[in-house]
Backbone as numpy.savetxt, mean C-alpha at the origin, in Angstrom:
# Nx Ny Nz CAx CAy CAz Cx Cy Cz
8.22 4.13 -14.79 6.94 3.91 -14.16 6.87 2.42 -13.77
6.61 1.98 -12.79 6.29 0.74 -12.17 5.33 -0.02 -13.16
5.49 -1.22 -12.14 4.08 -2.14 -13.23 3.05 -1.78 -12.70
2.88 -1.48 -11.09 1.13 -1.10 -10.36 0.92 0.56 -10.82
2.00 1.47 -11.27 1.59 2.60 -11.94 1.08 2.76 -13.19
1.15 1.62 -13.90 0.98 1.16 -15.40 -0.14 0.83 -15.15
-0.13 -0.23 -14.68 -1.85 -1.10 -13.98 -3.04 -0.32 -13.83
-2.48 0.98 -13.02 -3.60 1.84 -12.30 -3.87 2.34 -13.43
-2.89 3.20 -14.14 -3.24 4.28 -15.27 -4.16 3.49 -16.32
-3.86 2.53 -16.49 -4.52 1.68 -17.62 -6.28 1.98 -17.17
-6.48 1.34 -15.66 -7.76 1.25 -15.13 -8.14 2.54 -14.78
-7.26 3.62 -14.70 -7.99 4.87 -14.54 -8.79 5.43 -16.23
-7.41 4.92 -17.47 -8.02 5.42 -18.61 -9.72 4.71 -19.07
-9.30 3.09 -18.61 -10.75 2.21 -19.30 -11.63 2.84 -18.62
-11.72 3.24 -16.80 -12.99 3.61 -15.93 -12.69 5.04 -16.62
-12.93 6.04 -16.82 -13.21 7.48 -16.55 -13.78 7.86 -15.81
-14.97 7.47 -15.57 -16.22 8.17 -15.02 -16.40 7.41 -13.98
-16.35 6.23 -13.40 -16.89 5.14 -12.47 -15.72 4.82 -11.54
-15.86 4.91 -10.47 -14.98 4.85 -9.48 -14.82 3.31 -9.27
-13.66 2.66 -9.40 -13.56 1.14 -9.26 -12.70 1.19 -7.68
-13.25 0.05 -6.89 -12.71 -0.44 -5.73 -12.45 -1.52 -5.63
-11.45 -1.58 -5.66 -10.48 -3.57 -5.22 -9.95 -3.76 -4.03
-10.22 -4.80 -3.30 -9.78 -5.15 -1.93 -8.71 -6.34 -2.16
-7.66 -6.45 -1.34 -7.70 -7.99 -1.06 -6.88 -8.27 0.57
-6.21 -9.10 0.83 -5.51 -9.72 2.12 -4.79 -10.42 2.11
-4.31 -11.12 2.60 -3.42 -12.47 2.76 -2.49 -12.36 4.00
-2.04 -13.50 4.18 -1.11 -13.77 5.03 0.68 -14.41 4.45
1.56 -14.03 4.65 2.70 -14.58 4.51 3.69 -15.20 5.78
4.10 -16.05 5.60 4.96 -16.85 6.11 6.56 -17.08 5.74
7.09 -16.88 6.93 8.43 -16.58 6.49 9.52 -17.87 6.76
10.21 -18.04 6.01 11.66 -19.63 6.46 11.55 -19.66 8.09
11.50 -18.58 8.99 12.03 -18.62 10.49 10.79 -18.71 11.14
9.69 -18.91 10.20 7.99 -18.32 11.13 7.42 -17.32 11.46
8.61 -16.18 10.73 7.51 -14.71 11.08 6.77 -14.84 10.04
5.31 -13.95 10.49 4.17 -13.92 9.46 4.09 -12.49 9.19
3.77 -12.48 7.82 3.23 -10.33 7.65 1.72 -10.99 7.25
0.83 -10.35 8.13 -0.90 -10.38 7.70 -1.46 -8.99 6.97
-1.53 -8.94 5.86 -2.11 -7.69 5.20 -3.32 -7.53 5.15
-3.73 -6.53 4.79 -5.20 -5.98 3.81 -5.07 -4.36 3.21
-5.85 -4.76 2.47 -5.61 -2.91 1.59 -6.65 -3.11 0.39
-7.02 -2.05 -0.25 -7.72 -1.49 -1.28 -6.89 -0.64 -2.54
-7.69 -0.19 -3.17 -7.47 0.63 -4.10 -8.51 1.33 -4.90
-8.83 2.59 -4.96 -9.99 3.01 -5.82 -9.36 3.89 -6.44
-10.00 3.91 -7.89 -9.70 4.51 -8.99 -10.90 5.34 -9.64
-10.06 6.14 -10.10 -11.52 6.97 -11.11 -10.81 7.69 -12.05
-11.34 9.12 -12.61 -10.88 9.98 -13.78 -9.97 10.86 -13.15
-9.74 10.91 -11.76 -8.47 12.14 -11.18 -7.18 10.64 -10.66
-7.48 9.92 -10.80 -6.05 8.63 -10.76 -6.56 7.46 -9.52
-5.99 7.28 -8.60 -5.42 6.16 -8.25 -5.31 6.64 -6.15
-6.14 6.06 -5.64 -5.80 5.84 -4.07 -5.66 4.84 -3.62
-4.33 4.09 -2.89 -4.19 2.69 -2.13 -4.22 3.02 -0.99
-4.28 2.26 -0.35 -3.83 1.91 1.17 -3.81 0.53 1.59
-2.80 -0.03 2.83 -2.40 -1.01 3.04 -1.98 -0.97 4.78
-2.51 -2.34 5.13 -2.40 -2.24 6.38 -1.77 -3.71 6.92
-0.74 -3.34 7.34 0.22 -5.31 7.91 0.14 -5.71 9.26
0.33 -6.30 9.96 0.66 -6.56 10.92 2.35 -7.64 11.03
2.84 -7.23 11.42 4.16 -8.04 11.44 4.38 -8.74 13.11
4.54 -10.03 12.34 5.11 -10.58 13.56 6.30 -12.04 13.37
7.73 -11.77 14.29 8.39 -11.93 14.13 8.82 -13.74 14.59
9.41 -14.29 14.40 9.60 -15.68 14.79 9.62 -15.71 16.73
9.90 -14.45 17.15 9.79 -14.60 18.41 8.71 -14.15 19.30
7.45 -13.96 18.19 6.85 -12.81 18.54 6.85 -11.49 18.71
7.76 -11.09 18.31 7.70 -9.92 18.83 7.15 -9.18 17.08
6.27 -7.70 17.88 5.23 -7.32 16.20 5.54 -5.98 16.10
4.67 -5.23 14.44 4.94 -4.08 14.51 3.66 -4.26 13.22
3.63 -2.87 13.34 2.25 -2.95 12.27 2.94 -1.64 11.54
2.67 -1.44 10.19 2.68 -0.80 9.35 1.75 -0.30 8.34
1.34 1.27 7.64 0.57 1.57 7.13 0.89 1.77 6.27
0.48 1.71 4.68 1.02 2.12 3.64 -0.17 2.91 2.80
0.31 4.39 2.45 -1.08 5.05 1.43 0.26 5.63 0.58
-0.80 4.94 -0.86 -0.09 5.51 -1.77 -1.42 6.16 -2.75
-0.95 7.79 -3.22 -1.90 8.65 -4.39 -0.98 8.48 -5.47
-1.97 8.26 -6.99 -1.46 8.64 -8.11 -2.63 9.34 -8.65
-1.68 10.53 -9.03 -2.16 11.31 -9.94 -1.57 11.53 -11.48
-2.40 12.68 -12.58 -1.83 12.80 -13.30 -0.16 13.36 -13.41
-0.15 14.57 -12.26 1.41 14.71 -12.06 2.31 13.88 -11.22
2.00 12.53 -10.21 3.01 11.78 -10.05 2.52 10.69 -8.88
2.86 10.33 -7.79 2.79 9.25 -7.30 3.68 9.96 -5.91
2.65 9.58 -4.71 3.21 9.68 -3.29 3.18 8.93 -2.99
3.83 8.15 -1.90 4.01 7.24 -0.91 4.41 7.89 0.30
3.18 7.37 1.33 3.49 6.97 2.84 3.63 5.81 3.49
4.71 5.97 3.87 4.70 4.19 5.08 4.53 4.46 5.84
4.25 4.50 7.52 4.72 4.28 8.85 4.37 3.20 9.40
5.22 2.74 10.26 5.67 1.32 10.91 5.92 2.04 12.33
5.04 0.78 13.35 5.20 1.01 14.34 5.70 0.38 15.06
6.50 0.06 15.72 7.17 -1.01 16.43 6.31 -1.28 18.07
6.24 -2.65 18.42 6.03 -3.12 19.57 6.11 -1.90 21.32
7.28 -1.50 20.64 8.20 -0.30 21.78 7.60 1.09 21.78
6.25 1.01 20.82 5.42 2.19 20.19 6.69 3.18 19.38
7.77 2.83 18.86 8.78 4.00 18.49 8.06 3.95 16.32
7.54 5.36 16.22 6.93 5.26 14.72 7.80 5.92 13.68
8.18 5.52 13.41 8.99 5.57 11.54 8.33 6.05 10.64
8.43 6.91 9.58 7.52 7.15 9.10 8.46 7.52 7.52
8.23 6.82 6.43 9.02 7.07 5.17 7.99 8.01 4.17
8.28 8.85 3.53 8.09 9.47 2.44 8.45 9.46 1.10
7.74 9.05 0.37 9.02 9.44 -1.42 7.71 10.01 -2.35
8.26 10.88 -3.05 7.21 10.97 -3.86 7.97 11.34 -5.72
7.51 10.96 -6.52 7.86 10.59 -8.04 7.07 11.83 -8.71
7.50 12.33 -9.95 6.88 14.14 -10.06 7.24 12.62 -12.02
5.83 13.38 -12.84 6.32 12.96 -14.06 6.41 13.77 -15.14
């Protein structure tokens, strides 16, 4: 189990009943000058754990792509979706999901 699957479960056991929502953002900067600009959430309650995450990428030459990330935890396991879109509109889209 991860450390943000640990994290969540912890805050799903202390909340039971009360749905908690955390935001945050930032920006990163890369050695060459590409930047990734995020934002995303997370709410929790007594059935587990919903994220989502939203980037914008852009590359030292400009050139961008934006990417979405939703991840569910539940009591039986943990999904992940990515998709990334590239500049060229061509969309990628990854799946994994963890069974416990």
């Amino acid at each position: 189990m991860t450390h943000l699957a640990r994290l969540l479960t912890l805050i799903c056991l202390a909340v039971p009943t009360a749905a908690l929502a955390e935001g945050y953002s930032g920006t990163i900067t890369g050695p060459n000058g590409g930047t990734a600009s995020y934002s995303g959430s997370c709410e929790t309650g007594a059935a587990g754990a919903s994220c989502t995450r939203d980037s914008l990428l852009t590359g030292p030459k400009g050139h961008t792509a934006t990417r979405k990330l939703d991840r569910e935890i539940t009591e039986s396991g943990i999904s992940t979706r990515v998709t990334t879109t590239g500049e060229n509109g061509r969309i990628v889209t990854r799946t994994r999901a963890w069974s416990r």
